[in-house]
mmCIF file of C-alpha atoms in Angstrom:
data_model
loop_
_atom_site.group_PDB
_atom_site.id
_atom_site.type_symbol
_atom_site.label_atom_id
_atom_site.label_comp_id
_atom_site.label_asym_id
_atom_site.label_seq_id
_atom_site.Cartn_x
_atom_site.Cartn_y
_atom_site.Cartn_z
ATOM 1 C CA MET A 1 -100.291 -33.743 235.386
ATOM 2 C CA LYS A 2 -99.121 -30.613 233.643
ATOM 3 C CA SER A 3 -100.868 -29.655 230.451
ATOM 4 C CA ALA A 4 -99.021 -29.521 227.170
ATOM 5 C CA GLY A 5 -99.124 -25.770 227.460
ATOM 6 C CA SER A 6 -98.470 -23.152 224.861
ATOM 7 C CA LEU A 7 -95.593 -22.993 222.423
ATOM 8 C CA GLU A 8 -95.200 -19.346 223.441
ATOM 9 C CA GLY A 9 -92.398 -20.278 225.816
ATOM 10 C CA ASP A 10 -88.758 -19.628 225.047
ATOM 11 C CA TRP A 11 -87.816 -23.108 223.762
ATOM 12 C CA SER A 12 -87.823 -21.938 220.153
ATOM 13 C CA GLU A 13 -85.968 -18.724 220.845
ATOM 14 C CA LYS A 14 -83.318 -20.676 222.728
ATOM 15 C CA LYS A 15 -82.983 -23.183 219.911
ATOM 16 C CA LEU A 16 -82.683 -20.405 217.364
ATOM 17 C CA SER A 17 -80.068 -18.543 219.404
ATOM 18 C CA VAL A 18 -77.924 -21.679 219.503
ATOM 19 C CA LEU A 19 -78.353 -22.189 215.778
ATOM 20 C CA ALA A 20 -77.513 -18.562 214.956
ATOM 21 C CA ASP A 21 -74.304 -18.681 216.984
ATOM 22 C CA TYR A 22 -73.288 -22.049 215.566
ATOM 23 C CA LEU A 23 -73.880 -21.013 211.947
ATOM 24 C CA ALA A 24 -71.810 -17.856 212.398
ATOM 25 C CA SER A 25 -68.960 -19.861 213.937
ATOM 26 C CA TYR A 26 -69.277 -22.483 211.207
ATOM 27 C CA THR A 27 -69.071 -20.111 208.241
ATOM 28 C CA THR A 28 -66.287 -18.141 209.915
ATOM 29 C CA ALA A 29 -64.232 -21.316 210.351
ATOM 30 C CA LEU A 30 -64.737 -22.235 206.683
ATOM 31 C CA SER A 31 -64.325 -18.740 205.250
ATOM 32 C CA LYS A 32 -60.630 -19.203 204.459
ATOM 33 C CA GLN A 33 -61.077 -22.658 202.947
ATOM 34 C CA ARG A 34 -61.992 -23.443 199.370
ATOM 35 C CA LEU A 35 -65.115 -25.321 200.310
ATOM 36 C CA GLY A 36 -68.680 -24.653 199.240
ATOM 37 C CA ARG A 37 -70.855 -23.758 202.238
ATOM 38 C CA ILE A 38 -74.419 -25.092 202.174
ATOM 39 C CA TYR A 39 -77.320 -24.739 204.597
ATOM 40 C CA VAL A 40 -80.031 -27.418 204.461
ATOM 41 C CA ASP A 41 -83.347 -27.128 206.300
ATOM 42 C CA ALA A 42 -85.336 -30.353 206.092
ATOM 43 C CA PHE A 43 -89.045 -30.423 206.928
ATOM 44 C CA ALA A 44 -88.804 -26.636 206.565
ATOM 45 C CA GLY A 45 -91.714 -24.428 207.534
ATOM 46 C CA ASN A 46 -92.401 -20.952 206.216
ATOM 47 C CA GLY A 47 -89.135 -19.518 207.468
ATOM 48 C CA SER A 48 -90.708 -18.072 210.592
ATOM 49 C CA ASP A 49 -91.204 -19.719 213.954
ATOM 50 C CA GLY A 50 -94.573 -19.291 215.592
ATOM 51 C CA SER A 51 -92.963 -18.527 218.903
ATOM 52 C CA LEU A 52 -93.480 -15.153 220.501
ATOM 53 C CA ARG A 53 -90.964 -13.005 222.313
ATOM 54 C CA GLY A 54 -92.318 -10.836 225.103
ATOM 55 C CA GLY A 55 -95.887 -9.573 225.211
ATOM 56 C CA ALA A 56 -98.490 -10.916 222.833
ATOM 57 C CA ASP A 57 -101.418 -8.684 223.816
ATOM 58 C CA THR A 58 -102.227 -6.691 220.684
ATOM 59 C CA ALA A 59 -105.394 -5.321 222.298
ATOM 60 C CA GLY A 60 -103.236 -3.817 225.019
ATOM 61 C CA GLY A 61 -101.030 -2.099 222.479
ATOM 62 C CA PHE A 62 -98.150 -4.583 222.502
ATOM 63 C CA PRO A 63 -97.309 -5.758 218.962
ATOM 64 C CA LEU A 64 -96.761 -9.448 218.214
ATOM 65 C CA GLU A 65 -93.079 -9.987 217.600
ATOM 66 C CA PHE A 66 -92.340 -13.233 215.802
ATOM 67 C CA VAL A 67 -88.906 -14.703 216.312
ATOM 68 C CA HIS A 68 -87.072 -15.200 213.037
ATOM 69 C CA GLY A 69 -87.044 -18.890 212.117
ATOM 70 C CA SER A 70 -84.045 -20.969 211.179
ATOM 71 C CA ALA A 71 -84.456 -20.165 207.478
ATOM 72 C CA ARG A 72 -84.051 -16.434 207.971
ATOM 73 C CA ILE A 73 -81.226 -16.922 210.455
ATOM 74 C CA ALA A 74 -79.319 -18.993 207.906
ATOM 75 C CA LEU A 75 -79.956 -16.503 205.128
ATOM 76 C CA ARG A 76 -78.635 -13.653 207.272
ATOM 77 C CA THR A 77 -75.591 -15.485 208.592
ATOM 78 C CA ALA A 78 -72.280 -13.717 208.037
ATOM 79 C CA PRO A 79 -69.951 -14.829 206.591
ATOM 80 C CA ARG A 80 -72.648 -16.089 204.249
ATOM 81 C CA PHE A 81 -73.501 -19.536 202.964
ATOM 82 C CA ASP A 82 -73.171 -20.156 199.224
ATOM 83 C CA ARG A 83 -76.390 -22.146 198.880
ATOM 84 C CA PHE A 84 -79.594 -22.611 200.846
ATOM 85 C CA LEU A 85 -81.679 -25.741 200.360
ATOM 86 C CA PHE A 86 -85.133 -25.862 201.949
ATOM 87 C CA VAL A 87 -87.062 -29.105 201.845
ATOM 88 C CA GLY A 88 -90.752 -28.215 202.170
ATOM 89 C CA ALA A 89 -93.283 -30.638 203.605
ATOM 90 C CA SER A 90 -96.162 -29.260 201.518
ATOM 91 C CA ALA A 91 -96.934 -27.086 198.499
ATOM 92 C CA GLU A 92 -98.074 -24.290 200.817
ATOM 93 C CA ARG A 93 -94.866 -24.318 202.812
ATOM 94 C CA SER A 94 -92.799 -24.471 199.642
ATOM 95 C CA ALA A 95 -94.599 -21.395 198.304
ATOM 96 C CA GLN A 96 -93.931 -19.544 201.562
ATOM 97 C CA LEU A 97 -90.264 -20.412 201.359
ATOM 98 C CA GLU A 98 -90.135 -19.254 197.761
ATOM 99 C CA ALA A 99 -91.280 -15.847 199.029
ATOM 100 C CA LEU A 100 -87.944 -15.495 200.804
ATOM 101 C CA ARG A 101 -86.389 -14.841 197.392
ATOM 102 C CA SER A 102 -88.144 -11.488 197.110
ATOM 103 C CA GLU A 103 -87.674 -10.685 200.786
ATOM 104 C CA LEU A 104 -83.896 -11.248 200.564
ATOM 105 C CA PRO A 105 -82.984 -10.544 196.923
ATOM 106 C CA ASP A 106 -79.225 -10.574 197.546
ATOM 107 C CA ARG A 107 -79.549 -14.234 198.564
ATOM 108 C CA ALA A 108 -82.143 -15.201 195.926
ATOM 109 C CA ALA A 109 -79.746 -16.874 193.500
ATOM 110 C CA GLY A 110 -78.592 -19.300 196.182
ATOM 111 C CA ILE A 111 -82.045 -20.310 197.427
ATOM 112 C CA GLN A 112 -83.489 -23.630 196.269
ATOM 113 C CA VAL A 113 -86.777 -25.065 197.525
ATOM 114 C CA LEU A 114 -87.230 -28.819 197.171
ATOM 115 C CA ALA A 115 -90.812 -30.042 197.537
ATOM 116 C CA GLY A 116 -91.785 -33.606 198.277
ATOM 117 C CA ASP A 117 -90.562 -36.394 200.547
ATOM 118 C CA ALA A 118 -87.701 -35.098 202.675
ATOM 119 C CA ASN A 119 -86.094 -38.508 203.080
ATOM 120 C CA GLY A 120 -85.878 -38.946 199.315
ATOM 121 C CA GLN A 121 -84.586 -35.414 198.796
ATOM 122 C CA LEU A 122 -81.924 -35.801 201.477
ATOM 123 C CA GLU A 123 -80.755 -39.138 200.129
ATOM 124 C CA ALA A 124 -80.448 -37.615 196.645
ATOM 125 C CA LEU A 125 -78.485 -34.726 198.155
ATOM 126 C CA CYS A 126 -76.100 -37.163 199.784
ATOM 127 C CA GLU A 127 -75.163 -38.539 196.362
ATOM 128 C CA TRP A 128 -73.446 -35.248 195.449
ATOM 129 C CA ASP A 129 -69.663 -35.034 195.363
ATOM 130 C CA TRP A 130 -68.942 -33.748 198.866
ATOM 131 C CA ARG A 131 -65.153 -33.589 198.659
ATOM 132 C CA PHE A 132 -65.236 -29.812 198.209
ATOM 133 C CA ARG A 133 -68.481 -29.018 200.020
ATOM 134 C CA ARG A 134 -69.593 -28.751 203.625
ATOM 135 C CA ALA A 135 -73.110 -28.325 205.042
ATOM 136 C CA VAL A 136 -75.193 -27.825 208.146
ATOM 137 C CA LEU A 137 -78.474 -29.743 208.159
ATOM 138 C CA VAL A 138 -81.361 -28.817 210.447
ATOM 139 C CA LEU A 139 -84.052 -31.436 211.064
ATOM 140 C CA ASP A 140 -86.700 -29.288 212.656
ATOM 141 C CA PRO A 141 -89.113 -29.967 214.243
ATOM 142 C CA LEU A 142 -90.416 -33.307 212.975
ATOM 143 C CA ALA A 143 -87.302 -35.382 213.507
ATOM 144 C CA THR A 144 -89.352 -38.542 213.910
ATOM 145 C CA ALA A 145 -90.319 -38.229 210.234
ATOM 146 C CA VAL A 146 -86.733 -38.971 209.207
ATOM 147 C CA ASP A 147 -85.624 -42.534 208.550
ATOM 148 C CA TRP A 148 -82.489 -44.096 209.991
ATOM 149 C CA THR A 149 -81.331 -44.972 206.465
ATOM 150 C CA THR A 150 -81.459 -41.246 205.652
ATOM 151 C CA LEU A 151 -79.305 -40.386 208.671
ATOM 152 C CA GLU A 152 -76.839 -43.062 207.564
ATOM 153 C CA ALA A 153 -76.701 -41.507 204.103
ATOM 154 C CA VAL A 154 -76.103 -38.045 205.600
ATOM 155 C CA ALA A 155 -73.287 -39.389 207.773
ATOM 156 C CA SER A 156 -71.708 -41.185 204.814
ATOM 157 C CA THR A 157 -70.947 -37.840 203.126
ATOM 158 C CA ARG A 158 -68.450 -37.066 205.919
ATOM 159 C CA ALA A 159 -69.302 -33.435 205.266
ATOM 160 C CA ILE A 160 -72.629 -32.591 206.945
ATOM 161 C CA ASP A 161 -73.220 -31.455 210.531
ATOM 162 C CA VAL A 162 -76.725 -32.121 211.879
ATOM 163 C CA TRP A 163 -78.920 -30.301 214.405
ATOM 164 C CA MET A 164 -81.989 -32.366 215.207
ATOM 165 C CA LEU A 165 -85.018 -31.925 217.440
ATOM 166 C CA LEU A 166 -86.525 -35.108 218.839
ATOM 167 C CA PRO A 167 -90.141 -34.467 219.947
ATOM 168 C CA LEU A 168 -90.808 -35.480 223.559
ATOM 169 C CA GLU A 169 -94.254 -33.929 224.073
ATOM 170 C CA MET A 170 -96.655 -36.470 222.585
ATOM 171 C CA PRO A 171 -100.262 -37.040 223.753
ATOM 172 C CA SER A 172 -99.917 -40.796 223.400
ATOM 173 C CA LEU A 173 -96.990 -40.709 225.818
ATOM 174 C CA ARG A 174 -98.405 -38.321 228.346
ATOM 175 C CA THR A 175 -101.504 -40.447 228.852
ATOM 176 C CA LEU A 176 -99.915 -43.843 228.825
ATOM 177 C CA SER A 177 -99.999 -46.053 231.885
ATOM 178 C CA ARG A 178 -99.524 -49.422 230.186
ATOM 179 C CA CYS A 179 -97.088 -50.395 227.469
ATOM 180 C CA GLU A 180 -99.896 -51.477 225.131
ATOM 181 C CA GLU A 181 -101.153 -47.896 225.043
ATOM 182 C CA ILE A 182 -98.174 -46.574 223.065
ATOM 183 C CA HIS A 183 -99.747 -45.393 219.838
ATOM 184 C CA PRO A 184 -98.798 -47.852 217.037
ATOM 185 C CA GLU A 185 -97.902 -45.058 214.618
ATOM 186 C CA TRP A 186 -95.645 -43.336 217.139
ATOM 187 C CA ARG A 187 -93.968 -46.671 217.959
ATOM 188 C CA ARG A 188 -93.416 -47.241 214.227
ATOM 189 C CA ARG A 189 -91.893 -43.794 213.781
ATOM 190 C CA ILE A 190 -89.407 -44.318 216.629
ATOM 191 C CA ASP A 191 -88.549 -47.780 215.261
ATOM 192 C CA THR A 192 -87.862 -46.165 211.878
ATOM 193 C CA LEU A 193 -85.870 -43.286 213.340
ATOM 194 C CA LEU A 194 -83.635 -45.548 215.443
ATOM 195 C CA GLY A 195 -83.503 -48.383 212.918
ATOM 196 C CA THR A 196 -84.251 -50.811 215.742
ATOM 197 C CA THR A 197 -87.096 -51.922 218.038
ATOM 198 C CA ASP A 198 -84.902 -52.486 221.088
ATOM 199 C CA TRP A 199 -85.970 -49.257 222.796
ATOM 200 C CA ALA A 200 -89.650 -50.187 223.358
ATOM 201 C CA GLU A 201 -89.310 -52.832 226.080
ATOM 202 C CA ASP A 202 -87.028 -50.721 228.272
ATOM 203 C CA PHE A 203 -89.202 -47.657 227.753
ATOM 204 C CA CYS A 204 -92.384 -49.462 228.750
ATOM 205 C CA ARG A 205 -90.744 -50.956 231.817
ATOM 206 C CA ALA A 206 -89.561 -47.512 232.931
ATOM 207 C CA VAL A 207 -92.974 -45.875 232.790
ATOM 208 C CA GLN A 208 -95.095 -48.675 234.246
ATOM 209 C CA LEU A 209 -95.638 -46.763 237.463
ATOM 210 C CA ASP A 210 -98.804 -45.806 239.280
ATOM 211 C CA GLU A 211 -99.585 -42.160 238.444
ATOM 212 C CA ASP A 212 -100.452 -41.447 242.049
ATOM 213 C CA LEU A 213 -97.289 -42.900 243.544
ATOM 214 C CA PHE A 214 -95.717 -39.827 245.145
ATOM 215 C CA GLY A 215 -96.769 -37.862 242.060
ATOM 216 C CA GLU A 216 -93.748 -39.207 240.216
ATOM 217 C CA PHE A 217 -95.381 -40.534 237.063
ATOM 218 C CA GLU A 218 -94.797 -37.467 234.916
ATOM 219 C CA GLU A 219 -91.179 -37.144 236.029
ATOM 220 C CA ARG A 220 -90.594 -40.843 235.368
ATOM 221 C CA LEU A 221 -92.227 -40.506 231.957
ATOM 222 C CA GLU A 222 -90.015 -37.563 231.021
ATOM 223 C CA LYS A 223 -86.875 -39.329 232.217
ATOM 224 C CA ALA A 224 -87.816 -42.497 230.341
ATOM 225 C CA ALA A 225 -88.432 -40.595 227.109
ATOM 226 C CA ILE A 226 -85.009 -38.991 227.345
ATOM 227 C CA GLU A 227 -83.108 -42.044 228.550
ATOM 228 C CA MET A 228 -84.828 -44.756 226.500
ATOM 229 C CA ILE A 229 -85.239 -42.839 223.241
ATOM 230 C CA GLY A 230 -82.765 -39.963 223.363
ATOM 231 C CA ARG A 231 -79.837 -42.033 224.605
ATOM 232 C CA PRO A 232 -80.288 -44.834 222.010
ATOM 233 C CA LEU A 233 -80.561 -42.176 219.301
ATOM 234 C CA LEU A 234 -77.260 -40.597 220.363
ATOM 235 C CA ALA A 235 -75.615 -44.010 220.551
ATOM 236 C CA ARG A 236 -76.842 -44.869 217.066
ATOM 237 C CA LEU A 237 -75.693 -41.527 215.673
ATOM 238 C CA ALA A 238 -72.249 -42.106 217.186
ATOM 239 C CA THR A 239 -71.876 -45.296 215.118
ATOM 240 C CA VAL A 240 -72.083 -43.392 211.818
ATOM 241 C CA PHE A 241 -71.103 -39.753 212.468
ATOM 242 C CA ALA A 242 -67.636 -38.453 213.281
ATOM 243 C CA GLY A 243 -68.845 -37.171 216.647
ATOM 244 C CA VAL A 244 -71.975 -36.545 218.722
ATOM 245 C CA ALA A 245 -72.634 -34.021 221.485
ATOM 246 C CA GLU A 246 -72.928 -36.177 224.592
ATOM 247 C CA LYS A 247 -75.371 -33.987 226.488
ATOM 248 C CA PRO A 248 -78.448 -33.045 224.455
ATOM 249 C CA VAL A 249 -80.649 -30.247 225.759
ATOM 250 C CA VAL A 250 -84.275 -30.571 226.831
ATOM 251 C CA LEU A 251 -86.266 -27.614 225.486
ATOM 252 C CA ARG A 252 -89.400 -26.688 227.433
ATOM 253 C CA ASN A 253 -92.436 -24.489 226.861
ATOM 254 C CA SER A 254 -93.759 -21.670 229.044
ATOM 255 C CA GLU A 255 -95.302 -24.184 231.469
ATOM 256 C CA ASN A 256 -92.002 -26.050 231.856
ATOM 257 C CA CYS A 257 -93.220 -29.095 229.927
ATOM 258 C CA PRO A 258 -90.474 -30.843 227.925
ATOM 259 C CA LEU A 259 -91.142 -30.524 224.198
ATOM 260 C CA TYR A 260 -87.959 -31.426 222.371
ATOM 261 C CA LEU A 261 -84.541 -32.939 222.829
ATOM 262 C CA LEU A 262 -81.960 -30.875 220.916
ATOM 263 C CA CYS A 263 -79.211 -33.118 219.532
ATOM 264 C CA PHE A 264 -76.070 -32.455 217.480
ATOM 265 C CA ALA A 265 -73.818 -34.645 215.321
ATOM 266 C CA VAL A 266 -70.743 -33.615 213.341
ATOM 267 C CA GLY A 267 -69.947 -35.094 209.946
ATOM 268 C CA ASN A 268 -66.308 -34.360 209.184
ATOM 269 C CA GLU A 269 -63.501 -35.928 211.182
ATOM 270 C CA LYS A 270 -61.087 -33.023 210.620
ATOM 271 C CA GLY A 271 -63.583 -30.475 211.899
ATOM 272 C CA LYS A 272 -64.898 -32.628 214.733
ATOM 273 C CA LYS A 273 -63.000 -31.083 217.644
ATOM 274 C CA MET A 274 -63.953 -27.491 216.915
ATOM 275 C CA ALA A 275 -67.539 -28.339 215.935
ATOM 276 C CA LEU A 276 -68.205 -30.366 219.084
ATOM 277 C CA GLU A 277 -66.574 -27.801 221.359
ATOM 278 C CA THR A 278 -68.676 -25.028 219.829
ATOM 279 C CA ALA A 279 -71.944 -26.996 219.883
ATOM 280 C CA GLN A 280 -71.502 -28.278 223.422
ATOM 281 C CA ARG A 281 -70.579 -24.812 224.710
ATOM 282 C CA LEU A 282 -73.694 -23.310 223.154
ATOM 283 C CA MET A 283 -75.885 -26.147 224.410
ATOM 284 C CA SER A 284 -74.495 -25.873 227.935
ATOM 285 C CA ASP A 285 -75.636 -22.258 228.036
ATOM 286 C CA LEU A 286 -79.242 -23.505 227.782
ATOM 287 C CA ARG A 287 -79.102 -25.709 230.850
#
């Protein structure tokens, strides 16, 4: 079996390139409309991805070059967003996000950092009057920490587009050979994310395969994770959002191990056609 590998591969850079292009297209499309433009980053980190571009050998004279994270990409998007909401998972991360105010003073007035439970913060956000507002929400990278009821609330605004990463690289999955070995906490998180337990039986059936049988176990495991978890997620999203990109993208690390499934859902019916065409074009470039 392949190892989990390093996160130094290009999965993050690819994800960020898609996000950067989508945000620019999004704000451009809304620039002539009298709608407030909001960027929301839930489960936000410190505004910088830990991924590396190019060489990482400082001893050999090559500087470490960190790829700008989604927070900085959003803050530098032109045309600009009016507000930036970052939901921090911890006091430390919130403090790091607050530092963006001094780093980008021309955006400082629009930056708001919300500490605490992201599900609660997002549900409170969804209670705003969204008739004259639009937003892009990034759930990155701990999508399995979001509840289905939160996704329903986001969809109910009819105003928020969502980019979400579903983790595929999980130790409990990569070592499983029997259904009983699925880690109870991971099973609970997927149940909560999907709002149903129907996925588990099909998933277990798909991966109950001898690891040595033609060396297919890992491939079967990957396919099962995408088909039995990713596909139900997309189907569930389609029941509440205006539209969903039909072909999510598998993002891999430097050792070609699948790490995340990049998914997209559009909130507003009027903007659905353009949003889906843009998202699916950008996602197809990653395949």
